[in-house]
Amino acid sequence: VNVVMEMHRDQDFIMGCAGVLGSKGYRPHDTEGKDILQYFCFPSTGTAVGLRNGDLLLFNPKVPHCVSSRATFREDVICTSFYLKTAIVGGNDNSQ
């Protein structure tokens, strides 16, 4: 909740997924829910992707990335990240 992630890169992951959800819940038809809650940034490319309530972003975790502080302080922001790790998929043998 309300995390800020420093820039880093993950060498042993092949796919990443990040998402945000506001503490007021998912509001797909509410114009207030369309505000950008947080930015997912790729400093090496100069790119910042604005994430709104309920958005999911698929990305290459080997590219340097980070998560900004909240873009709005009207509510808490829950940020989740999921990664596909090559060592687990390959039975802890990355040579497969």
mmCIF file of N, CA, C and O in Angstrom:
data_model
loop_
_atom_site.group_PDB
_atom_site.id
_atom_site.type_symbol
_atom_site.label_atom_id
_atom_site.label_comp_id
_atom_site.label_asym_id
_atom_site.label_seq_id
_atom_site.Cartn_x
_atom_site.Cartn_y
_atom_site.Cartn_z
ATOM 1 N N VAL A 1 0.849 -1.180 0.000
ATOM 2 C CA VAL A 1 0.000 0.000 0.000
ATOM 3 C C VAL A 1 0.892 1.240 0.000
ATOM 4 O O VAL A 1 1.805 1.342 0.825
ATOM 5 N N ASN A 2 0.650 2.135 -0.954
ATOM 6 C CA ASN A 2 1.393 3.393 -1.088
ATOM 7 C C ASN A 2 2.905 3.186 -1.218
ATOM 8 O O ASN A 2 3.692 3.921 -0.651
ATOM 9 N N VAL A 3 3.300 2.164 -1.989
ATOM 10 C CA VAL A 3 4.720 1.852 -2.135
ATOM 11 C C VAL A 3 5.388 2.751 -3.174
ATOM 12 O O VAL A 3 4.739 3.299 -4.054
ATOM 13 N N VAL A 4 6.684 2.897 -3.025
ATOM 14 C CA VAL A 4 7.557 3.500 -4.026
ATOM 15 C C VAL A 4 8.674 2.486 -4.236
ATOM 16 O O VAL A 4 9.275 2.011 -3.281
ATOM 17 N N MET A 5 8.922 2.115 -5.484
ATOM 18 C CA MET A 5 9.944 1.118 -5.769
ATOM 19 C C MET A 5 11.106 1.775 -6.498
ATOM 20 O O MET A 5 10.902 2.470 -7.494
ATOM 21 N N GLU A 6 12.310 1.576 -5.988
ATOM 22 C CA GLU A 6 13.499 2.119 -6.644
ATOM 23 C C GLU A 6 13.723 1.444 -7.993
ATOM 24 O O GLU A 6 13.294 0.316 -8.215
ATOM 25 N N MET A 7 14.442 2.145 -8.861
ATOM 26 C CA MET A 7 14.747 1.578 -10.164
ATOM 27 C C MET A 7 15.612 0.328 -9.998
ATOM 28 O O MET A 7 16.567 0.317 -9.228
ATOM 29 N N HIS A 8 15.232 -0.719 -10.713
ATOM 30 C CA HIS A 8 15.998 -1.965 -10.688
ATOM 31 C C HIS A 8 15.669 -2.769 -11.941
ATOM 32 O O HIS A 8 14.772 -2.426 -12.693
ATOM 33 N N ARG A 9 16.398 -3.842 -12.132
ATOM 34 C CA ARG A 9 16.096 -4.780 -13.215
ATOM 35 C C ARG A 9 16.196 -6.177 -12.635
ATOM 36 O O ARG A 9 16.996 -6.439 -11.743
ATOM 37 N N ASP A 10 15.368 -7.073 -13.139
ATOM 38 C CA ASP A 10 15.327 -8.456 -12.652
ATOM 39 C C ASP A 10 15.897 -9.365 -13.734
ATOM 40 O O ASP A 10 15.294 -9.514 -14.785
ATOM 41 N N GLN A 11 17.050 -9.957 -13.474
ATOM 42 C CA GLN A 11 17.727 -10.779 -14.476
ATOM 43 C C GLN A 11 17.109 -12.170 -14.641
ATOM 44 O O GLN A 11 17.227 -12.770 -15.699
ATOM 45 N N ASP A 12 16.453 -12.678 -13.598
ATOM 46 C CA ASP A 12 15.969 -14.062 -13.663
ATOM 47 C C ASP A 12 14.462 -14.152 -13.900
ATOM 48 O O ASP A 12 13.861 -15.183 -13.680
ATOM 49 N N PHE A 13 13.837 -13.086 -14.357
ATOM 50 C CA PHE A 13 12.412 -13.108 -14.683
ATOM 51 C C PHE A 13 12.247 -12.860 -16.174
ATOM 52 O O PHE A 13 13.031 -12.137 -16.793
ATOM 53 N N ILE A 14 11.198 -13.454 -16.780
ATOM 54 C CA ILE A 14 10.988 -13.265 -18.212
ATOM 55 C C ILE A 14 9.723 -12.477 -18.531
ATOM 56 O O ILE A 14 9.568 -11.998 -19.628
ATOM 57 N N MET A 15 8.818 -12.329 -17.584
ATOM 58 C CA MET A 15 7.598 -11.563 -17.813
ATOM 59 C C MET A 15 7.144 -10.978 -16.492
ATOM 60 O O MET A 15 7.202 -11.648 -15.459
ATOM 61 N N GLY A 16 6.702 -9.737 -16.514
ATOM 62 C CA GLY A 16 6.199 -9.085 -15.315
ATOM 63 C C GLY A 16 4.818 -8.511 -15.564
ATOM 64 O O GLY A 16 4.466 -8.161 -16.691
ATOM 65 N N CYS A 17 4.034 -8.400 -14.508
ATOM 66 C CA CYS A 17 2.702 -7.815 -14.575
ATOM 67 C C CYS A 17 2.522 -6.968 -13.323
ATOM 68 O O CYS A 17 2.729 -7.456 -12.208
ATOM 69 N N ALA A 18 2.172 -5.716 -13.492
ATOM 70 C CA ALA A 18 1.942 -4.828 -12.357
ATOM 71 C C ALA A 18 0.555 -4.222 -12.485
ATOM 72 O O ALA A 18 0.059 -3.989 -13.588
ATOM 73 N N GLY A 19 -0.073 -3.989 -11.350
ATOM 74 C CA GLY A 19 -1.403 -3.397 -11.357
ATOM 75 C C GLY A 19 -1.618 -2.527 -10.140
ATOM 76 O O GLY A 19 -0.908 -2.647 -9.144
ATOM 77 N N VAL A 20 -2.592 -1.623 -10.239
ATOM 78 C CA VAL A 20 -2.921 -0.759 -9.110
ATOM 79 C C VAL A 20 -4.428 -0.785 -8.862
ATOM 80 O O VAL A 20 -5.216 -0.988 -9.781
ATOM 81 N N LEU A 21 -4.764 -0.574 -7.618
ATOM 82 C CA LEU A 21 -6.164 -0.525 -7.208
ATOM 83 C C LEU A 21 -6.286 0.507 -6.102
ATOM 84 O O LEU A 21 -5.529 0.472 -5.136
ATOM 85 N N GLY A 22 -7.203 1.427 -6.258
ATOM 86 C CA GLY A 22 -7.429 2.441 -5.232
ATOM 87 C C GLY A 22 -8.161 1.850 -4.044
ATOM 88 O O GLY A 22 -8.925 0.892 -4.178
ATOM 89 N N SER A 23 -7.954 2.416 -2.873
ATOM 90 C CA SER A 23 -8.557 1.889 -1.650
ATOM 91 C C SER A 23 -10.074 2.067 -1.624
ATOM 92 O O SER A 23 -10.763 1.411 -0.864
ATOM 93 N N LYS A 24 -10.595 2.924 -2.500
ATOM 94 C CA LYS A 24 -12.049 3.114 -2.563
ATOM 95 C C LYS A 24 -12.710 2.041 -3.421
ATOM 96 O O LYS A 24 -13.916 2.044 -3.601
ATOM 97 N N GLY A 25 -11.906 1.116 -3.969
ATOM 98 C CA GLY A 25 -12.443 0.022 -4.774
ATOM 99 C C GLY A 25 -12.446 0.340 -6.255
ATOM 100 O O GLY A 25 -12.196 1.462 -6.681
ATOM 101 N N TYR A 26 -12.756 -0.667 -7.045
ATOM 102 C CA TYR A 26 -12.770 -0.530 -8.502
ATOM 103 C C TYR A 26 -14.064 0.139 -8.936
ATOM 104 O O TYR A 26 -15.148 -0.316 -8.599
ATOM 105 N N ARG A 27 -13.970 1.253 -9.690
ATOM 106 C CA ARG A 27 -15.135 2.020 -10.120
ATOM 107 C C ARG A 27 -15.069 2.203 -11.638
ATOM 108 O O ARG A 27 -14.681 3.273 -12.113
ATOM 109 N N PRO A 28 -15.433 1.192 -12.434
ATOM 110 C CA PRO A 28 -15.245 1.297 -13.881
ATOM 111 C C PRO A 28 -16.072 2.386 -14.554
ATOM 112 O O PRO A 28 -15.690 2.884 -15.606
ATOM 113 N N HIS A 29 -17.218 2.774 -13.992
ATOM 114 C CA HIS A 29 -18.084 3.752 -14.647
ATOM 115 C C HIS A 29 -18.087 5.105 -13.949
ATOM 116 O O HIS A 29 -18.859 5.981 -14.285
ATOM 117 N N ASP A 30 -17.221 5.272 -12.969
ATOM 118 C CA ASP A 30 -17.147 6.500 -12.199
ATOM 119 C C ASP A 30 -16.048 7.379 -12.779
ATOM 120 O O ASP A 30 -14.901 6.964 -12.893
ATOM 121 N N THR A 31 -16.375 8.616 -13.159
ATOM 122 C CA THR A 31 -15.365 9.496 -13.750
ATOM 123 C C THR A 31 -14.252 9.811 -12.762
ATOM 124 O O THR A 31 -13.119 10.030 -13.152
ATOM 125 N N GLU A 32 -14.553 9.795 -11.457
ATOM 126 C CA GLU A 32 -13.510 10.026 -10.451
ATOM 127 C C GLU A 32 -12.481 8.910 -10.485
ATOM 128 O O GLU A 32 -11.309 9.117 -10.241
ATOM 129 N N GLY A 33 -12.915 7.683 -10.813
ATOM 130 C CA GLY A 33 -12.030 6.526 -10.856
ATOM 131 C C GLY A 33 -11.096 6.513 -12.050
ATOM 132 O O GLY A 33 -10.300 5.603 -12.211
ATOM 133 N N LYS A 34 -11.178 7.517 -12.921
ATOM 134 C CA LYS A 34 -10.324 7.557 -14.108
ATOM 135 C C LYS A 34 -9.036 8.334 -13.878
ATOM 136 O O LYS A 34 -8.245 8.508 -14.789
ATOM 137 N N ASP A 35 -8.835 8.826 -12.666
ATOM 138 C CA ASP A 35 -7.604 9.537 -12.345
ATOM 139 C C ASP A 35 -6.421 8.575 -12.346
ATOM 140 O O ASP A 35 -6.555 7.415 -11.954
ATOM 141 N N ILE A 36 -5.262 9.049 -12.770
ATOM 142 C CA ILE A 36 -4.048 8.241 -12.677
ATOM 143 C C ILE A 36 -3.656 8.160 -11.212
ATOM 144 O O ILE A 36 -3.569 9.172 -10.526
ATOM 145 N N LEU A 37 -3.460 6.932 -10.730
ATOM 146 C CA LEU A 37 -3.130 6.717 -9.324
ATOM 147 C C LEU A 37 -1.627 6.646 -9.090
ATOM 148 O O LEU A 37 -1.134 7.059 -8.046
ATOM 149 N N GLN A 38 -0.909 6.081 -10.056
ATOM 150 C CA GLN A 38 0.522 5.866 -9.886
ATOM 151 C C GLN A 38 1.143 5.706 -11.265
ATOM 152 O O GLN A 38 0.457 5.389 -12.228
ATOM 153 N N TYR A 39 2.464 5.916 -11.358
ATOM 154 C CA TYR A 39 3.171 5.762 -12.628
ATOM 155 C C TYR A 39 4.144 4.597 -12.532
ATOM 156 O O TYR A 39 4.842 4.443 -11.533
ATOM 157 N N PHE A 40 4.181 3.784 -13.569
ATOM 158 C CA PHE A 40 5.166 2.722 -13.703
ATOM 159 C C PHE A 40 6.181 3.248 -14.706
ATOM 160 O O PHE A 40 5.829 3.568 -15.842
ATOM 161 N N CYS A 41 7.427 3.372 -14.289
ATOM 162 C CA CYS A 41 8.433 4.099 -15.078
ATOM 163 C C CYS A 41 9.539 3.183 -15.603
ATOM 164 O O CYS A 41 9.938 2.230 -14.940
ATOM 165 N N PHE A 42 10.009 3.537 -16.791
ATOM 166 C CA PHE A 42 11.148 2.884 -17.423
ATOM 167 C C PHE A 42 12.180 3.976 -17.700
ATOM 168 O O PHE A 42 12.207 4.553 -18.800
ATOM 169 N N PRO A 43 13.031 4.309 -16.714
ATOM 170 C CA PRO A 43 13.967 5.434 -16.848
ATOM 171 C C PRO A 43 14.922 5.334 -18.031
ATOM 172 O O PRO A 43 15.275 6.351 -18.625
ATOM 173 N N SER A 44 15.354 4.131 -18.397
ATOM 174 C CA SER A 44 16.327 4.001 -19.488
ATOM 175 C C SER A 44 15.734 4.381 -20.842
ATOM 176 O O SER A 44 16.459 4.728 -21.761
ATOM 177 N N THR A 45 14.402 4.329 -20.962
ATOM 178 C CA THR A 45 13.742 4.721 -22.208
ATOM 179 C C THR A 45 13.005 6.051 -22.077
ATOM 180 O O THR A 45 12.425 6.530 -23.039
ATOM 181 N N GLY A 46 12.991 6.616 -20.864
ATOM 182 C CA GLY A 46 12.300 7.882 -20.634
ATOM 183 C C GLY A 46 10.791 7.756 -20.708
ATOM 184 O O GLY A 46 10.103 8.691 -21.095
ATOM 185 N N THR A 47 10.267 6.589 -20.324
ATOM 186 C CA THR A 47 8.838 6.323 -20.420
ATOM 187 C C THR A 47 8.210 6.191 -19.040
ATOM 188 O O THR A 47 8.767 5.531 -18.164
ATOM 189 N N ALA A 48 7.038 6.792 -18.870
ATOM 190 C CA ALA A 48 6.252 6.641 -17.644
ATOM 191 C C ALA A 48 4.822 6.302 -18.058
ATOM 192 O O ALA A 48 4.194 7.045 -18.811
ATOM 193 N N VAL A 49 4.324 5.176 -17.577
ATOM 194 C CA VAL A 49 2.982 4.728 -17.920
ATOM 195 C C VAL A 49 2.057 5.032 -16.753
ATOM 196 O O VAL A 49 2.254 4.528 -15.644
ATOM 197 N N GLY A 50 1.048 5.866 -16.994
ATOM 198 C CA GLY A 50 0.084 6.204 -15.951
ATOM 199 C C GLY A 50 -0.888 5.060 -15.743
ATOM 200 O O GLY A 50 -1.499 4.578 -16.700
ATOM 201 N N LEU A 51 -1.002 4.596 -14.507
ATOM 202 C CA LEU A 51 -1.906 3.493 -14.194
ATOM 203 C C LEU A 51 -3.132 4.022 -13.457
ATOM 204 O O LEU A 51 -3.023 4.733 -12.461
ATOM 205 N N ARG A 52 -4.302 3.658 -13.971
ATOM 206 C CA ARG A 52 -5.563 4.034 -13.350
ATOM 207 C C ARG A 52 -6.101 2.856 -12.552
ATOM 208 O O ARG A 52 -5.585 1.742 -12.634
ATOM 209 N N ASN A 53 -7.140 3.095 -11.819
ATOM 210 C CA ASN A 53 -7.751 2.089 -10.966
ATOM 211 C C ASN A 53 -8.106 0.828 -11.767
ATOM 212 O O ASN A 53 -8.860 0.894 -12.730
ATOM 213 N N GLY A 54 -7.514 -0.302 -11.405
ATOM 214 C CA GLY A 54 -7.804 -1.576 -12.068
ATOM 215 C C GLY A 54 -6.923 -1.903 -13.258
ATOM 216 O O GLY A 54 -7.052 -2.977 -13.839
ATOM 217 N N ASP A 55 -6.029 -1.000 -13.652
ATOM 218 C CA ASP A 55 -5.144 -1.262 -14.794
ATOM 219 C C ASP A 55 -4.116 -2.336 -14.470
ATOM 220 O O ASP A 55 -3.650 -2.453 -13.341
ATOM 221 N N LEU A 56 -3.756 -3.113 -15.509
ATOM 222 C CA LEU A 56 -2.663 -4.083 -15.432
ATOM 223 C C LEU A 56 -1.676 -3.762 -16.543
ATOM 224 O O LEU A 56 -2.074 -3.422 -17.655
ATOM 225 N N LEU A 57 -0.397 -3.863 -16.257
ATOM 226 C CA LEU A 57 0.648 -3.580 -17.229
ATOM 227 C C LEU A 57 1.572 -4.786 -17.332
ATOM 228 O O LEU A 57 2.141 -5.225 -16.334
ATOM 229 N N LEU A 58 1.697 -5.351 -18.544
ATOM 230 C CA LEU A 58 2.662 -6.418 -18.805
ATOM 231 C C LEU A 58 3.949 -5.778 -19.286
ATOM 232 O O LEU A 58 3.916 -4.873 -20.127
ATOM 233 N N PHE A 59 5.085 -6.237 -18.770
ATOM 234 C CA PHE A 59 6.358 -5.598 -19.122
ATOM 235 C C PHE A 59 7.499 -6.593 -19.034
ATOM 236 O O PHE A 59 7.376 -7.667 -18.463
ATOM 237 N N ASN A 60 8.623 -6.212 -19.631
ATOM 238 C CA ASN A 60 9.841 -6.997 -19.594
ATOM 239 C C ASN A 60 10.634 -6.568 -18.352
ATOM 240 O O ASN A 60 11.159 -5.458 -18.317
ATOM 241 N N PRO A 61 10.734 -7.415 -17.317
ATOM 242 C CA PRO A 61 11.407 -7.011 -16.087
ATOM 243 C C PRO A 61 12.925 -6.881 -16.208
ATOM 244 O O PRO A 61 13.577 -6.423 -15.277
ATOM 245 N N LYS A 62 13.488 -7.272 -17.363
ATOM 246 C CA LYS A 62 14.928 -7.100 -17.566
ATOM 247 C C LYS A 62 15.274 -5.666 -17.950
ATOM 248 O O LYS A 62 16.423 -5.269 -17.905
ATOM 249 N N VAL A 63 14.259 -4.881 -18.341
ATOM 250 C CA VAL A 63 14.441 -3.458 -18.622
ATOM 251 C C VAL A 63 14.323 -2.720 -17.286
ATOM 252 O O VAL A 63 13.405 -2.985 -16.513
ATOM 253 N N PRO A 64 15.249 -1.799 -16.968
ATOM 254 C CA PRO A 64 15.170 -1.081 -15.693
ATOM 255 C C PRO A 64 13.800 -0.426 -15.509
ATOM 256 O O PRO A 64 13.275 0.207 -16.428
ATOM 257 N N HIS A 65 13.215 -0.623 -14.319
ATOM 258 C CA HIS A 65 11.870 -0.128 -14.049
ATOM 259 C C HIS A 65 11.721 0.273 -12.588
ATOM 260 O O HIS A 65 12.514 -0.121 -11.741
ATOM 261 N N CYS A 66 10.683 1.061 -12.310
ATOM 262 C CA CYS A 66 10.381 1.482 -10.947
ATOM 263 C C CYS A 66 8.926 1.931 -10.877
ATOM 264 O O CYS A 66 8.271 2.112 -11.897
ATOM 265 N N VAL A 67 8.434 2.118 -9.658
ATOM 266 C CA VAL A 67 7.072 2.589 -9.424
ATOM 267 C C VAL A 67 7.159 3.919 -8.684
ATOM 268 O O VAL A 67 7.881 4.041 -7.693
ATOM 269 N N SER A 68 6.415 4.905 -9.172
ATOM 270 C CA SER A 68 6.441 6.238 -8.572
ATOM 271 C C SER A 68 5.645 6.269 -7.267
ATOM 272 O O SER A 68 4.939 5.318 -6.926
ATOM 273 N N SER A 69 5.739 7.383 -6.585
ATOM 274 C CA SER A 69 4.860 7.603 -5.444
ATOM 275 C C SER A 69 3.450 7.854 -5.970
ATOM 276 O O SER A 69 3.239 7.983 -7.178
ATOM 277 N N ARG A 70 2.496 7.929 -5.079
ATOM 278 C CA ARG A 70 1.109 8.144 -5.494
ATOM 279 C C ARG A 70 0.976 9.447 -6.278
ATOM 280 O O ARG A 70 1.594 10.449 -5.948
ATOM 281 N N ALA A 71 0.144 9.420 -7.294
ATOM 282 C CA ALA A 71 -0.135 10.625 -8.068
ATOM 283 C C ALA A 71 -1.249 11.441 -7.420
ATOM 284 O O ALA A 71 -1.421 12.614 -7.709
ATOM 285 N N THR A 72 -2.020 10.801 -6.550
ATOM 286 C CA THR A 72 -3.106 11.468 -5.833
ATOM 287 C C THR A 72 -3.070 11.022 -4.376
ATOM 288 O O THR A 72 -2.732 9.881 -4.085
ATOM 289 N N PHE A 73 -3.400 11.932 -3.491
ATOM 290 C CA PHE A 73 -3.388 11.595 -2.067
ATOM 291 C C PHE A 73 -4.803 11.510 -1.509
ATOM 292 O O PHE A 73 -5.002 11.502 -0.313
ATOM 293 N N ARG A 74 -5.809 11.430 -2.400
ATOM 294 C CA ARG A 74 -7.197 11.326 -1.955
ATOM 295 C C ARG A 74 -7.544 9.935 -1.455
ATOM 296 O O ARG A 74 -8.553 9.756 -0.792
ATOM 297 N N GLU A 75 -6.716 8.953 -1.806
ATOM 298 C CA GLU A 75 -6.957 7.588 -1.362
ATOM 299 C C GLU A 75 -5.647 6.816 -1.350
ATOM 300 O O GLU A 75 -4.671 7.209 -1.968
ATOM 301 N N ASP A 76 -5.636 5.707 -0.623
ATOM 302 C CA ASP A 76 -4.478 4.816 -0.639
ATOM 303 C C ASP A 76 -4.450 4.068 -1.965
ATOM 304 O O ASP A 76 -5.483 3.823 -2.582
ATOM 305 N N VAL A 77 -3.257 3.687 -2.394
ATOM 306 C CA VAL A 77 -3.091 2.956 -3.647
ATOM 307 C C VAL A 77 -2.407 1.625 -3.347
ATOM 308 O O VAL A 77 -1.338 1.589 -2.744
ATOM 309 N N ILE A 78 -3.034 0.557 -3.778
ATOM 310 C CA ILE A 78 -2.487 -0.796 -3.613
ATOM 311 C C ILE A 78 -1.824 -1.176 -4.931
ATOM 312 O O ILE A 78 -2.460 -1.162 -5.983
ATOM 313 N N CYS A 79 -0.542 -1.492 -4.883
ATOM 314 C CA CYS A 79 0.211 -1.876 -6.072
ATOM 315 C C CYS A 79 0.613 -3.339 -5.942
ATOM 316 O O CYS A 79 1.150 -3.750 -4.912
ATOM 317 N N THR A 80 0.331 -4.127 -6.973
ATOM 318 C CA THR A 80 0.711 -5.541 -6.965
ATOM 319 C C THR A 80 1.626 -5.817 -8.152
ATOM 320 O O THR A 80 1.512 -5.187 -9.199
ATOM 321 N N SER A 81 2.536 -6.762 -7.966
ATOM 322 C CA SER A 81 3.436 -7.182 -9.041
ATOM 323 C C SER A 81 3.517 -8.700 -9.069
ATOM 324 O O SER A 81 3.596 -9.334 -8.016
ATOM 325 N N PHE A 82 3.507 -9.246 -10.272
ATOM 326 C CA PHE A 82 3.637 -10.684 -10.472
ATOM 327 C C PHE A 82 4.722 -10.913 -11.510
ATOM 328 O O PHE A 82 4.810 -10.173 -12.484
ATOM 329 N N TYR A 83 5.527 -11.960 -11.307
ATOM 330 C CA TYR A 83 6.629 -12.245 -12.219
ATOM 331 C C TYR A 83 6.662 -13.725 -12.560
ATOM 332 O O TYR A 83 6.345 -14.569 -11.728
ATOM 333 N N LEU A 84 7.058 -14.034 -13.784
ATOM 334 C CA LEU A 84 7.304 -15.400 -14.211
ATOM 335 C C LEU A 84 8.805 -15.622 -14.150
ATOM 336 O O LEU A 84 9.571 -14.973 -14.865
ATOM 337 N N LYS A 85 9.225 -16.498 -13.247
ATOM 338 C CA LYS A 85 10.653 -16.728 -12.995
ATOM 339 C C LYS A 85 11.120 -17.939 -13.788
ATOM 340 O O LYS A 85 10.536 -19.015 -13.699
ATOM 341 N N THR A 86 12.182 -17.778 -14.553
ATOM 342 C CA THR A 86 12.659 -18.852 -15.421
ATOM 343 C C THR A 86 13.108 -20.072 -14.631
ATOM 344 O O THR A 86 12.921 -21.207 -15.069
ATOM 345 N N ALA A 87 13.712 -19.880 -13.475
ATOM 346 C CA ALA A 87 14.198 -21.015 -12.705
ATOM 347 C C ALA A 87 13.052 -21.907 -12.243
ATOM 348 O O ALA A 87 13.209 -23.119 -12.140
ATOM 349 N N ILE A 88 11.894 -21.334 -11.952
ATOM 350 C CA ILE A 88 10.749 -22.137 -11.511
ATOM 351 C C ILE A 88 10.124 -22.865 -12.688
ATOM 352 O O ILE A 88 9.829 -24.052 -12.639
ATOM 353 N N VAL A 89 9.946 -22.166 -13.818
ATOM 354 C CA VAL A 89 9.358 -22.773 -15.000
ATOM 355 C C VAL A 89 10.224 -23.916 -15.503
ATOM 356 O O VAL A 89 9.724 -24.953 -15.930
ATOM 357 N N GLY A 90 11.545 -23.756 -15.453
ATOM 358 C CA GLY A 90 12.480 -24.777 -15.927
ATOM 359 C C GLY A 90 12.904 -25.763 -14.867
ATOM 360 O O GLY A 90 13.915 -26.427 -15.010
ATOM 361 N N GLY A 91 12.138 -25.875 -13.761
ATOM 362 C CA GLY A 91 12.500 -26.814 -12.699
ATOM 363 C C GLY A 91 13.817 -26.455 -12.038
ATOM 364 O O GLY A 91 14.606 -27.326 -11.693
ATOM 365 N N ASN A 92 14.061 -25.170 -11.854
ATOM 366 C CA ASN A 92 15.295 -24.651 -11.275
ATOM 367 C C ASN A 92 16.528 -24.980 -12.117
ATOM 368 O O ASN A 92 17.633 -25.047 -11.628
ATOM 369 N N ASP A 93 16.301 -25.170 -13.418
ATOM 370 C CA ASP A 93 17.401 -25.404 -14.350
ATOM 371 C C ASP A 93 17.223 -24.457 -15.539
ATOM 372 O O ASP A 93 16.491 -24.746 -16.462
ATOM 373 N N ASN A 94 17.889 -23.314 -15.468
ATOM 374 C CA ASN A 94 17.721 -22.303 -16.516
ATOM 375 C C ASN A 94 18.320 -22.719 -17.853
ATOM 376 O O ASN A 94 18.146 -22.034 -18.851
ATOM 377 N N SER A 95 19.024 -23.854 -17.916
ATOM 378 C CA SER A 95 19.577 -24.299 -19.187
ATOM 379 C C SER A 95 18.521 -25.003 -20.055
ATOM 380 O O SER A 95 18.766 -25.268 -21.211
ATOM 381 N N GLN A 96 17.355 -25.296 -19.477
ATOM 382 C CA GLN A 96 16.290 -25.967 -20.257
ATOM 383 C C GLN A 96 15.609 -24.996 -21.183
ATOM 384 O O GLN A 96 15.366 -23.890 -20.857
#
